[in-house]
Coordinates of C-alpha atoms in Angstrom, one line a residue:
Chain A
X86 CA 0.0 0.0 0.0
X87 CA 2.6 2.1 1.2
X88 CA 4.5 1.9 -1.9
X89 CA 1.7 2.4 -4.4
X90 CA 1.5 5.6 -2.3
X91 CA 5.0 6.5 -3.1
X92 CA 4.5 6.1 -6.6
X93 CA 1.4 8.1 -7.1
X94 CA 2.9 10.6 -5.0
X95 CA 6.0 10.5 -7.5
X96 CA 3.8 10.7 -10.4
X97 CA 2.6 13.8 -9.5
X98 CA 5.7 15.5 -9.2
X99 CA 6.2 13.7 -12.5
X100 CA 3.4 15.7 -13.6
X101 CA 5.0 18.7 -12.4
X102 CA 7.9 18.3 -14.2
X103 CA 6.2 17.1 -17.3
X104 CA 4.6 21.0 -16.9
X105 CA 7.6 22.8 -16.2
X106 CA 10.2 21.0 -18.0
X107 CA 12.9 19.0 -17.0
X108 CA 15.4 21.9 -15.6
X109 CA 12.8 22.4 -12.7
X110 CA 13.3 18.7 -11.6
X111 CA 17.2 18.8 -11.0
X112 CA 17.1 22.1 -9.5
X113 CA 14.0 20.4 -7.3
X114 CA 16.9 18.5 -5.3
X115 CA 15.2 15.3 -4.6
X116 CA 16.5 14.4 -1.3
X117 CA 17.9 10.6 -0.6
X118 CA 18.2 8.7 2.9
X119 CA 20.4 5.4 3.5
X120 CA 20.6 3.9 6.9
X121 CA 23.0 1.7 7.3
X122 CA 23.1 -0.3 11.0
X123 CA 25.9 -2.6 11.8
X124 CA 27.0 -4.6 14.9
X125 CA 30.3 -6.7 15.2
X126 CA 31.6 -9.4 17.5
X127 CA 28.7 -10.3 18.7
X128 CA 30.1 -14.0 19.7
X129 CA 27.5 -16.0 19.8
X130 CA 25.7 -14.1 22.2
X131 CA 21.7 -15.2 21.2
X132 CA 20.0 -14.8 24.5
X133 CA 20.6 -11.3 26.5
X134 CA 22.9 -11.1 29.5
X135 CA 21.3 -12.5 32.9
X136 CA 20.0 -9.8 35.2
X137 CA 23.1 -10.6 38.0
X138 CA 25.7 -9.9 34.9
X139 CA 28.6 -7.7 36.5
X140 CA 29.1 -6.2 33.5
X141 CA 26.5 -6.3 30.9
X142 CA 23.2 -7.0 33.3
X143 CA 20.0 -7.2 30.6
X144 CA 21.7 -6.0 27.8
X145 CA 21.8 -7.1 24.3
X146 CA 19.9 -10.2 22.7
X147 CA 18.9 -10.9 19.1
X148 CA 15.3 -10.7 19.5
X149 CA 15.3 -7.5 20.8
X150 CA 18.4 -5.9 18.1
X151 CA 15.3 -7.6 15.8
X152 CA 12.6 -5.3 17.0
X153 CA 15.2 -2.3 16.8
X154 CA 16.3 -2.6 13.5
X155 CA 12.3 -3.1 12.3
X156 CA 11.3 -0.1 13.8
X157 CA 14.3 1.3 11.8
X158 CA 13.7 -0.4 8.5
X159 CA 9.6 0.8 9.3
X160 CA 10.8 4.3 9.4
X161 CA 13.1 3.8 6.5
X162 CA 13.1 1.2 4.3
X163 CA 16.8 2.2 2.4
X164 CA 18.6 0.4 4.9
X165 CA 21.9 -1.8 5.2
X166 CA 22.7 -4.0 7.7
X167 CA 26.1 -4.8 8.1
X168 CA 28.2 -7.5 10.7
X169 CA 32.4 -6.3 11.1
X170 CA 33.4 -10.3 11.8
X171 CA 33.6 -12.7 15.2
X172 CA 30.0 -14.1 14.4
X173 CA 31.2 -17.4 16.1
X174 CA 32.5 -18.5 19.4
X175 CA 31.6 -16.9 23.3
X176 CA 28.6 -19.1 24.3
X177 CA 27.9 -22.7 24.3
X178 CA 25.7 -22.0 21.5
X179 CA 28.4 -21.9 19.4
X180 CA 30.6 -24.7 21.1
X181 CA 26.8 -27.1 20.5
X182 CA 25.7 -25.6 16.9
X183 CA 28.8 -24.6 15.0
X184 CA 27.8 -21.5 14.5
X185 CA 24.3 -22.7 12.9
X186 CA 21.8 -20.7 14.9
X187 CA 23.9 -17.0 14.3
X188 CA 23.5 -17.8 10.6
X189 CA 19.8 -18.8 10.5
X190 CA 19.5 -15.5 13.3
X191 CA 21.1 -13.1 11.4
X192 CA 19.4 -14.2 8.4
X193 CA 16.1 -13.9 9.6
X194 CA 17.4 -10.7 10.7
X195 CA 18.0 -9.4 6.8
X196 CA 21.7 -9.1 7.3
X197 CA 22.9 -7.7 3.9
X198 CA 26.5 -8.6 4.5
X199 CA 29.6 -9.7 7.2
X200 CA 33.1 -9.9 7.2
X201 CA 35.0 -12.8 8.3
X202 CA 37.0 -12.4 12.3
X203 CA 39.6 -13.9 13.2
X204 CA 37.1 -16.2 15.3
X205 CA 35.1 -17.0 12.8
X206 CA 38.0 -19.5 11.7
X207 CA 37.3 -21.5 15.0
X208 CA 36.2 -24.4 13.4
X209 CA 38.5 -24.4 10.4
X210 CA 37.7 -23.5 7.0
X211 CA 35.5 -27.1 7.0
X212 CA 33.7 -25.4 9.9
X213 CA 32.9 -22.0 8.5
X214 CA 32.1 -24.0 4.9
X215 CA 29.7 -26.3 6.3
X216 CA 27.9 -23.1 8.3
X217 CA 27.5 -21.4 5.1
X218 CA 24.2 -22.8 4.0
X219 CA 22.6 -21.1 7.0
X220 CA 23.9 -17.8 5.5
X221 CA 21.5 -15.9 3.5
X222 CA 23.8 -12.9 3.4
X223 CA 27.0 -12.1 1.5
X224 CA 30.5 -12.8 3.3
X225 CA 32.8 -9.9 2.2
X226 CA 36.7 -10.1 2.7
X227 CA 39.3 -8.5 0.5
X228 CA 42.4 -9.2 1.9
X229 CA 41.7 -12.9 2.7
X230 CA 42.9 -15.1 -0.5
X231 CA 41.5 -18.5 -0.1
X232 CA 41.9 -19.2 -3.6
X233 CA 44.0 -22.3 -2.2
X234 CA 41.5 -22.8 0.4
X235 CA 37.8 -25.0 0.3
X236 CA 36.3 -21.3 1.0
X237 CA 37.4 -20.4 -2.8
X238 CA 34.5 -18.7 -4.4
X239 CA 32.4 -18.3 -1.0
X240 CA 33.4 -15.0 0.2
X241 CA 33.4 -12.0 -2.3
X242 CA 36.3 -9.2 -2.1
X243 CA 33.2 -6.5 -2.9
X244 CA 29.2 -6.3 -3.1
X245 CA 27.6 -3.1 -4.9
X246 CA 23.6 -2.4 -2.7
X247 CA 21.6 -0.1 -4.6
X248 CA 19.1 1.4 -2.5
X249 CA 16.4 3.9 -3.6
X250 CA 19.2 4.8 -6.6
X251 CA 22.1 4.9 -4.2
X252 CA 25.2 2.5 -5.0
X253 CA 26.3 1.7 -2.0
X254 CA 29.8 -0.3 -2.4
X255 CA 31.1 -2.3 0.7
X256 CA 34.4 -4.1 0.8
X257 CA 36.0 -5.9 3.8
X258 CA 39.2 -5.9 5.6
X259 CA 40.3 -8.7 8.0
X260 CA 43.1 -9.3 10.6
X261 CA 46.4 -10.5 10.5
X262 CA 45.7 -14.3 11.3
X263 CA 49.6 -15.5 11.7
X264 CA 50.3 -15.6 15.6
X265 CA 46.3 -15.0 16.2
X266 CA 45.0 -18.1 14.7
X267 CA 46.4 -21.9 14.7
X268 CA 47.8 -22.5 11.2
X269 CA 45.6 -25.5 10.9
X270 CA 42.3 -23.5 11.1
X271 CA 42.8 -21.3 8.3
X272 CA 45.2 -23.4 6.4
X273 CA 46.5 -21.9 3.1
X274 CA 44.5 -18.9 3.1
X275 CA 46.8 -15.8 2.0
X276 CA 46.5 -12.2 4.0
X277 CA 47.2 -9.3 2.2
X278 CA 48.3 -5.9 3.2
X279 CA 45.2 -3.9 4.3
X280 CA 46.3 -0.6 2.9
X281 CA 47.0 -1.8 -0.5
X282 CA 43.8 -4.1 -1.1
X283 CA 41.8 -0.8 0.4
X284 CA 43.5 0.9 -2.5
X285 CA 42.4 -1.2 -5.1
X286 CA 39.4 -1.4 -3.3
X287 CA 37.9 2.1 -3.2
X288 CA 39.9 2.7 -7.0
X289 CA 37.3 0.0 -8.2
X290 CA 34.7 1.1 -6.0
X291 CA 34.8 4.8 -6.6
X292 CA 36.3 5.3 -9.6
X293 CA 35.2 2.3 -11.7
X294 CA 31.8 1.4 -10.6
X295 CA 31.1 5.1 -9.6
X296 CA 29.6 4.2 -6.3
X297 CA 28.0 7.2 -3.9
X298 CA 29.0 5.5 -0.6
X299 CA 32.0 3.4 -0.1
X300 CA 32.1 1.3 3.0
X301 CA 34.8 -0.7 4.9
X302 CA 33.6 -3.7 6.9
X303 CA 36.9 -4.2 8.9
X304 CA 38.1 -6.6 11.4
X305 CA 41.9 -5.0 11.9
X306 CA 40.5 -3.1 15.3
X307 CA 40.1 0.6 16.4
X308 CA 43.3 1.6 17.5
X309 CA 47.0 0.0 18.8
X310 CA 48.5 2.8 21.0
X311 CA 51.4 0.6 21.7
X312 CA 52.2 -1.5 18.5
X313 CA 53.0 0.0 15.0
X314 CA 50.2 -2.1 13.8
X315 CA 47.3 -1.2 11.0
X316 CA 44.0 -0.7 12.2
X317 CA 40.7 1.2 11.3
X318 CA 42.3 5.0 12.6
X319 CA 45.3 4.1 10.7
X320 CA 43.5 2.7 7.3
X321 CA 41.2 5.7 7.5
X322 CA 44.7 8.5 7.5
X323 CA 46.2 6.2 4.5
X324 CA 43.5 5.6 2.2
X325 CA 41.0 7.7 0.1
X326 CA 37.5 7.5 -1.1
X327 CA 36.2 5.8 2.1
X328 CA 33.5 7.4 3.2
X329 CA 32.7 4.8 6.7
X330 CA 34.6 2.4 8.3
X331 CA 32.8 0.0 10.3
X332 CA 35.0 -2.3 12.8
X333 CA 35.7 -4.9 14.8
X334 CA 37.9 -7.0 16.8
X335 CA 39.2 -4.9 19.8
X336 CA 35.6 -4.6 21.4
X337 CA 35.8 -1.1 21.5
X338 CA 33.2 0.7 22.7
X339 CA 33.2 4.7 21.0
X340 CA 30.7 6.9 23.0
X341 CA 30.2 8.1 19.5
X342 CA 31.5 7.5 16.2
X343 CA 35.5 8.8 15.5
X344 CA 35.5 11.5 12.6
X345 CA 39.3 11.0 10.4
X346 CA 40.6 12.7 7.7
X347 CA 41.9 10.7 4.9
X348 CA 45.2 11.3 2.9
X349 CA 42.8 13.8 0.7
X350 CA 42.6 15.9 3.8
X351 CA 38.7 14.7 3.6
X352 CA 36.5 13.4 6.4
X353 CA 36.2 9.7 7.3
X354 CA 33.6 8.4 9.7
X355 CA 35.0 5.3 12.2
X356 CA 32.5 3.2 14.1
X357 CA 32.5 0.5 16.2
X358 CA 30.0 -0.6 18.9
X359 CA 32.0 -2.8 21.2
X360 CA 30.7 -6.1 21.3
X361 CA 28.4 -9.3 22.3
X362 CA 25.3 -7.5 20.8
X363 CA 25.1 -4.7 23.6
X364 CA 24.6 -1.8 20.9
X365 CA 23.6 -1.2 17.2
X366 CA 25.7 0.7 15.5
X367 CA 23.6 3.8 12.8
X368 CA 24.6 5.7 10.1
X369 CA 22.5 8.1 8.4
X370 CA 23.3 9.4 5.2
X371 CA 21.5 12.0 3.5
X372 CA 22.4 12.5 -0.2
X373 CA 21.5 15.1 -2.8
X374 CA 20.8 14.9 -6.6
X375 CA 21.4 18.6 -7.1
X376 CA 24.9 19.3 -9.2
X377 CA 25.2 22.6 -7.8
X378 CA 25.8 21.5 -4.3
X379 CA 29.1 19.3 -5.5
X380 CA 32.3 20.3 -4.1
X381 CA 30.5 21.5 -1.1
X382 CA 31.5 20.1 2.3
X383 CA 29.6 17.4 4.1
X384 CA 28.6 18.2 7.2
X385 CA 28.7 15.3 9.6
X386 CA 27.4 14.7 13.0
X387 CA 28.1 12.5 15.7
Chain B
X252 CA -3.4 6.2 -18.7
X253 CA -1.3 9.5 -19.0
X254 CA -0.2 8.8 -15.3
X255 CA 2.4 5.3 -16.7
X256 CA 4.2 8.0 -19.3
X257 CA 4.6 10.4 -16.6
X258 CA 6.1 7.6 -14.3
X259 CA 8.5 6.9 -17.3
X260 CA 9.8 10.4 -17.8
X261 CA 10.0 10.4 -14.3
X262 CA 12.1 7.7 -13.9
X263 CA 14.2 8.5 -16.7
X264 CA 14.7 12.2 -15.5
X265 CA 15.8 10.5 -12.2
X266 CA 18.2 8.0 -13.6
X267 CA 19.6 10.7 -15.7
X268 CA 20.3 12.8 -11.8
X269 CA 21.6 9.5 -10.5
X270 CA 24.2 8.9 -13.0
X271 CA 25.4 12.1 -12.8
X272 CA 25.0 13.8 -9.1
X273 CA 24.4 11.8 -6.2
X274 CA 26.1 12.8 -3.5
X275 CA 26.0 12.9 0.4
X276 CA 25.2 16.2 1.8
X277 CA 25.0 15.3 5.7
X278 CA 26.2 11.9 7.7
X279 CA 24.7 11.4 10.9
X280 CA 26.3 8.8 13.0
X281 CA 24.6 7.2 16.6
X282 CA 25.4 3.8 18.8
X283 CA 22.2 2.6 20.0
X284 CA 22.0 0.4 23.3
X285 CA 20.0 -2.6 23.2
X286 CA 18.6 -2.6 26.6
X287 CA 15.9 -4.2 28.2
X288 CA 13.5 -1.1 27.4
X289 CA 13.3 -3.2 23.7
X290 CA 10.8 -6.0 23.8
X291 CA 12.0 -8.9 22.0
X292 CA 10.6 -10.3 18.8
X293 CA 8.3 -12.7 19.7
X294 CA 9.5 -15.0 16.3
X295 CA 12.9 -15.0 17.3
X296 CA 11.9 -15.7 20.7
X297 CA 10.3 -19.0 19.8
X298 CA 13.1 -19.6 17.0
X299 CA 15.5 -19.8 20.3
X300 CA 13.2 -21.5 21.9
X301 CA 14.2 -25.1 21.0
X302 CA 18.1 -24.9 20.6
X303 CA 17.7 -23.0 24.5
X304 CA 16.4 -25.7 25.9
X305 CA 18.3 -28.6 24.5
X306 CA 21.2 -26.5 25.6
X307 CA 20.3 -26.1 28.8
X308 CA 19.5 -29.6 29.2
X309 CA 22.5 -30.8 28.2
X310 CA 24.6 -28.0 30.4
X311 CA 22.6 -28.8 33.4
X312 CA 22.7 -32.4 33.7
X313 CA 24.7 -33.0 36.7
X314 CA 28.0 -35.0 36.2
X315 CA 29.7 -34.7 39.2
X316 CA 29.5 -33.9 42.6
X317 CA 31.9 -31.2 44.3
X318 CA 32.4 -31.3 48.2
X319 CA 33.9 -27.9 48.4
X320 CA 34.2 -24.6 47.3
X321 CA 37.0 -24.6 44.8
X322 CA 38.8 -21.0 43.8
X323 CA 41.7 -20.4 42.1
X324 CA 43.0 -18.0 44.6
X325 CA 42.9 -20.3 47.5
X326 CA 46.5 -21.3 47.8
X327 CA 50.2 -19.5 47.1
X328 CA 52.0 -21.4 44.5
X329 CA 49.5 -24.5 43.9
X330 CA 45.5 -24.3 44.7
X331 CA 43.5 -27.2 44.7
X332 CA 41.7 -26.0 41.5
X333 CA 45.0 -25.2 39.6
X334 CA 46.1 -29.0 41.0
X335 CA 42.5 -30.6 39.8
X336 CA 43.0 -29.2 36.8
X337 CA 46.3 -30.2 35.6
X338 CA 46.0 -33.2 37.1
X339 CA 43.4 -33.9 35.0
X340 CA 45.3 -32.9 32.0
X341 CA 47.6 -35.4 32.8
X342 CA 44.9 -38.2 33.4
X343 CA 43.1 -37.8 30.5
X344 CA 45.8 -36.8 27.9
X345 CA 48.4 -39.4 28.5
X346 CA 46.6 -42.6 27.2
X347 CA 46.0 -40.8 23.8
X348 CA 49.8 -39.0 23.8
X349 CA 50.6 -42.6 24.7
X350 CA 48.9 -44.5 22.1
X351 CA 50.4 -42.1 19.3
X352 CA 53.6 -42.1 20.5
X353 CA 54.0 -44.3 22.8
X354 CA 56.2 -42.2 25.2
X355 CA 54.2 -40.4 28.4
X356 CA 53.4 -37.0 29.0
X357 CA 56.2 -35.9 32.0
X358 CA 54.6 -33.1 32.8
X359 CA 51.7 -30.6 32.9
X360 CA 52.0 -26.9 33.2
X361 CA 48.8 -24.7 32.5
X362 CA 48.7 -20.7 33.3
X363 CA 46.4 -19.8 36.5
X364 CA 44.8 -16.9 34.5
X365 CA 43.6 -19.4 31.7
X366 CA 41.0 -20.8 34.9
X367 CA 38.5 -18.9 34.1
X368 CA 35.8 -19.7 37.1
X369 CA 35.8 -21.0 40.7
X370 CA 33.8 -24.2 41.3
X371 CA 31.0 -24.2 44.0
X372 CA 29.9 -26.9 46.3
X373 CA 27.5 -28.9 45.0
X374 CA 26.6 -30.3 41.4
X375 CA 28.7 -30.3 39.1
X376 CA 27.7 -30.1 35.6
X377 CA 28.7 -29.8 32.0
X378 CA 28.1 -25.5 32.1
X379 CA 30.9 -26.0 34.7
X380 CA 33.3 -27.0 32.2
X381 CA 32.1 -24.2 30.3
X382 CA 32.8 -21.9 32.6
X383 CA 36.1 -23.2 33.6
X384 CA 37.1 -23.0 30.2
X385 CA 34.9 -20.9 27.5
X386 CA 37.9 -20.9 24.8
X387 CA 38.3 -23.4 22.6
X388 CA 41.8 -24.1 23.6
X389 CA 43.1 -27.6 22.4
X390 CA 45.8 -29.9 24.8
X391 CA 48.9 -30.1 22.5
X392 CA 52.3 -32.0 24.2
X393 CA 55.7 -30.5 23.3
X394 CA 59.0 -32.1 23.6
X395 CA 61.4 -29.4 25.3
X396 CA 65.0 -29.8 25.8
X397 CA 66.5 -29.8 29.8
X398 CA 67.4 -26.2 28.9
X399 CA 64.4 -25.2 28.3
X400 CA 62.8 -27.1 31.2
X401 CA 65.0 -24.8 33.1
X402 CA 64.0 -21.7 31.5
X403 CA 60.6 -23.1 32.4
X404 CA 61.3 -23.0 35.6
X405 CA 62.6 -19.6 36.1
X406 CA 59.6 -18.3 34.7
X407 CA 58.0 -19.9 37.7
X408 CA 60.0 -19.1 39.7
X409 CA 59.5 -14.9 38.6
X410 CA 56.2 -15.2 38.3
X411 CA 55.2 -16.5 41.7
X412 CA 51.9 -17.5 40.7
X413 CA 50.0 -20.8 41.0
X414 CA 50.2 -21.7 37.5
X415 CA 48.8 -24.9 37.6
X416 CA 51.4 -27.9 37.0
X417 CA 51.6 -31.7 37.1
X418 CA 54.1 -34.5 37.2
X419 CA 56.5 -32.1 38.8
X420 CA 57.8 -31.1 42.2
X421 CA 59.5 -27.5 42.5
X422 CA 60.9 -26.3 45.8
X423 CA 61.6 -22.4 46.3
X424 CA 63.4 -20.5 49.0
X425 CA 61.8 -17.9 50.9
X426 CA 63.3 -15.5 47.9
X427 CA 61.4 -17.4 45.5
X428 CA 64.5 -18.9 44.4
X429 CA 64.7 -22.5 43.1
X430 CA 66.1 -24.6 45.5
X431 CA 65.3 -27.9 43.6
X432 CA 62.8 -29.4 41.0
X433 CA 61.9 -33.2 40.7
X434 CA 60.2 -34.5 37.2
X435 CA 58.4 -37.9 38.1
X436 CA 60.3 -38.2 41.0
X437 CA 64.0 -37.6 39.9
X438 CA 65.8 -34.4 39.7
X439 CA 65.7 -32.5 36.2
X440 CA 68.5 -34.1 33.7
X441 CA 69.5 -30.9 31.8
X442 CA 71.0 -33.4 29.2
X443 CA 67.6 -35.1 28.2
X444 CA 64.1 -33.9 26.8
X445 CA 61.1 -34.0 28.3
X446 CA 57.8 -34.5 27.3
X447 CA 55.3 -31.7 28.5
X448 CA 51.3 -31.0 27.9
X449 CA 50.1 -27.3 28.0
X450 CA 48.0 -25.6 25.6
X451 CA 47.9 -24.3 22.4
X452 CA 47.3 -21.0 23.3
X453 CA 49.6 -21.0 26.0
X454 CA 52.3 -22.8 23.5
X455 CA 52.0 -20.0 20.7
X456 CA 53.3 -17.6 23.6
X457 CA 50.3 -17.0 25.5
X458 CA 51.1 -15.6 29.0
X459 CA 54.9 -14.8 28.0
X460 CA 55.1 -18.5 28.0
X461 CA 58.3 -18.4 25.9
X462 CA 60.0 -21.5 26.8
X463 CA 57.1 -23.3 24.9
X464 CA 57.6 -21.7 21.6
X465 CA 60.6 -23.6 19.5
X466 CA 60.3 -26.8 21.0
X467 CA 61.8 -30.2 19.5
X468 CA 58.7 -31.4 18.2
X469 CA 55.0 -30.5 18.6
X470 CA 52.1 -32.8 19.1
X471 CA 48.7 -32.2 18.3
X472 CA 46.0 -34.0 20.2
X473 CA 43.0 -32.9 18.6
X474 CA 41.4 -32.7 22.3
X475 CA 40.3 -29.9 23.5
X476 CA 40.9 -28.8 27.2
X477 CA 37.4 -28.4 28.0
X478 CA 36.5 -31.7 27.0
X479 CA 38.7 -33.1 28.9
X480 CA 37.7 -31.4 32.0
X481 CA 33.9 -32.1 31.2
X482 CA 34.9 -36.2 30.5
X483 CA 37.1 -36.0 33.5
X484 CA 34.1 -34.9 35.7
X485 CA 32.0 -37.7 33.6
X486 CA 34.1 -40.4 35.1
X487 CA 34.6 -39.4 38.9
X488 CA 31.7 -39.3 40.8
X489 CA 32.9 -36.6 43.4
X490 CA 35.8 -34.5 42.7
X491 CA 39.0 -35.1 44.9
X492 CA 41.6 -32.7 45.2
X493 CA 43.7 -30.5 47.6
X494 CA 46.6 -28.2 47.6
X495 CA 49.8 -30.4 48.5
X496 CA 53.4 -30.0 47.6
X497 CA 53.7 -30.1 44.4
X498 CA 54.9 -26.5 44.2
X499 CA 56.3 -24.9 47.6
X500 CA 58.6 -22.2 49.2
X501 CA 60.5 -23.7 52.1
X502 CA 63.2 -21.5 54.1

């Protein structure tokens, strides 16, 4: 009903334009809203934290991130939900099911997309295989080769969502695995550098397949204040053309997303919602079809 | 009728705008908690449903009975826990080590942070295993040199913790320095190699476990440590353990 609606209503600016030409209908500026929600090492965490938690008492829980992210959708429909990695392992669900009811959860949930943690390799490449079936959402990881690998031709380095128009282009970024993961889990699977895959990444995204958002699903982690080590604050200083970074790995919890500038001196957002399902992560973007306002800065708030 | 050809020139005059001049004006960027203000989805409630309960079946059948209350803080350099534990290693490891290899595991040495619970009087069941040991950590046996046994023991020996061990007897001076150490009952032979079961994780450096990490040879076991606790518990019917002196300081 709602979307006959839209359409009628649409035809009647239609008609508007038909009347006034088309010049009227590009200087008309027809706005544009994607939402894009994300969470990220959830592990395994299905049912939410007992009342007599010390930490986390009655947060998180899929059924309730279920009813959030509805009420979302409901209020706008041009939305992407996104996973940054560590699906698996944390709760005996995972240790009973393999990983089985997070991929039938998440995909009654509408997940568009996750990246692959360095605990979702907990079970071995066999392991994270033989989940896939429950997976009704794309697994994106660019710097992961497993062209040697039984996961050859189950991940993709880059999806392209279009939403009301909008080409939305999301590539992923996981972590070093050497020294983090046992050899025998992940096998002959290849890890390349971060910075240079994100280069080639965003020059096929942006330039190539022209896309209006570019997002990085990431698993490298916020920030190392100790190690000279590549993760998102660093990624988001040496690259370009990145427009969010969404993260993973170090269970960070941000009080609000980070706000970078990229080597083009322009503005990169970096979120990450810390971990076990305790907060959605939103990003609202609201686009323009007007020419005249290109070149102009994007205002961004947090 | 005049209504589809607008829709068309509508659509056309959009794509045309797309092609050209999307672009993001404004980014607005939140972190939402999901609290318990949020009533859960009553599907995914009942898609739980059945996977909860079989999993809480299966946690709480009791396996075990414990007589006391068992905390890894209970003791200076061994605690009954840290002593059940690699005990239990060493029980339940050896006969497959052995059956590979056929040589025996000499000793056991696990980290005391790597316990990750207490165990309370009472039942014991299978969630206790769980909480003893969330990770997925496997029991792996390396073969280390005498020299390496030694730099083993130094690390004990700084580290003054009740990292749990088995198979071994260390004696420390009130300085905490080693006085002597006995491997299945005969002091340490710096000229031979010994055959020692720890953890992956703790292997690959976990803990600053260095002495673990060029050994003479690896073995994998394909047994992880909480199964082993949880098939230990299977097979006694009450848990029996103490501190002792396996690891001591004596002036």
């Amino acid at each position: 009903m709602k979307r006959r609606n839209f359409i009628q209503q649409t035809a009647a600016t239609g008609a508007f334009i038909g009347l006034g030409g088309l010049n009227i209908s590009l200087t008309e500026n027809p706005k544009k809203h994607i939402t894009i929600l994300h969470t990220n090492d959830v592990h395994s965490h299905i049912e939410p934290f007992g009342p007599n938690d010390p930490r986390n008492a009655n947060m998180g829980g899929v059924a309730r991130r279920a009813t959030l992210i509805q009420q979302i959708r409901n209020e706008n429909p041009n939305t992407l939900l996104l996973d940054a990695g560590d699906i698996f392992q944390g709760t005996p669900y995972f240790n009973f099911y393999g990983g089985e009811l997070e991929f039938k959860l998440m995909s009654k949930l509408k997940y568009d997309a996750a990246t692959i943690g360095n605990h979702d390799f907990d079970n071995g490449l066999s392991g994270l295989l033989a989940q896939m079936p429950h997976a009704e959402f794309d697994f994106i990881t660019s710097n992961y080769d497993f062209s040697n690998t039984i996961l050859e031709g189950h991940t993709s380095p880059y999806k392209i969502y279009i939403r009301d128009g909008v080409k939305i282009g999301v590539f992923g970024l996981g972590v070093e695995l050497e020294g983090l993961v046992t050899k025998k889990l992940y096998k002959e699977t290849q890890y390349l550098d971060p910075v240079e895959t994100a280069t080639e990444m965003t020059r096929i995204l942006k330039q190539e397949q022209k896309c209006d958002i570019v997002i990085c699903l990431s698993h490298l982690g916020y920030e190392y204040k100790t190690e000279n080590k590549i993760s998102d604050v660093v990624l988001a200083t040496k690259t370009k053309d990145i427009d969010l970074i969404i993260g993973g790995h170090t269970h960070t919890f941000l009080d609000k997303p980070s706000i970078l500038n990229n080597l083009d001196g322009k503005k990169v957002m970096v979120n990450q919602v810390g971990c076990y399902g305790i907060n959605l992560g939103r990003i609202d973007f609201f686009l323009d079809s007007d020419k005249k306002l290109n070149g102009s800065g994007v205002s961004i708030n947090v | 009728m005049s209504y589809r050809f607008l829709y068309v020139l509508f659509l056309l005059t959009s794509l045309w705008a797309c092609k050209n001049s999307i672009h993001t004006t404004s980014i607005k960027g939140d972190i939402i908690p999901i609290d318990k203000t949020i009533n859960g989805d009553p599907e995914i409630i009942a898609y739980i449903q059945p996977y909860a309960l079989h999993l809480n079946q299966t946690l709480d059948s009791v396996i075990a009975y414990n007589p006391n209350n068992l905390s890894k803080k209970d003791g200076k350099l061994n605690t009954a826990l840290g002593n059940l534990m690699a005990d239990l290693v060493m029980v339940q490891a050896n006969p497959i080590f052995k059956s590979r290899t056929g040589n025996s595991i000499d000793i056991v040495l696990l980290n005391q942070g790597g316990i990750r619970s207490g165990i309370g009087k009472g039942p014991v069941t299978s969630r206790t295993g769980f909480e003893l040991m969330p990770f997925e950590n496997e029991i792996i046996v390396v073969e280390l040199s005498g020299k390496k046994i030694q730099e083993m023991l130094t690390y004990l020996e700084v580290a003054k913790t009740a990292h749990p061990i088995s198979g071994m007897q260390i004696r420390v001076d009130s300085n905490f320095k080693l006085k002597n150490a006995m491997i299945g009952g005969k002091i340490l032979d710096i000229n031979r190699s010994y055959f020692v079961a720890t953890s992956d994780y703790l292997q690959q450096g976990g803990d600053n476990m260095n002495f673990f990490k060029e050994p003479l040879h690896i073995y994998e076991l394909d047994y992880k440590l909480r199964n082993a606790i949880i098939d230990h518990f299977m097979k006694v019917d009450t848990l029996k353990t103490s501190t002792d002196n396996r690891f001591i300081q004596i002036p």
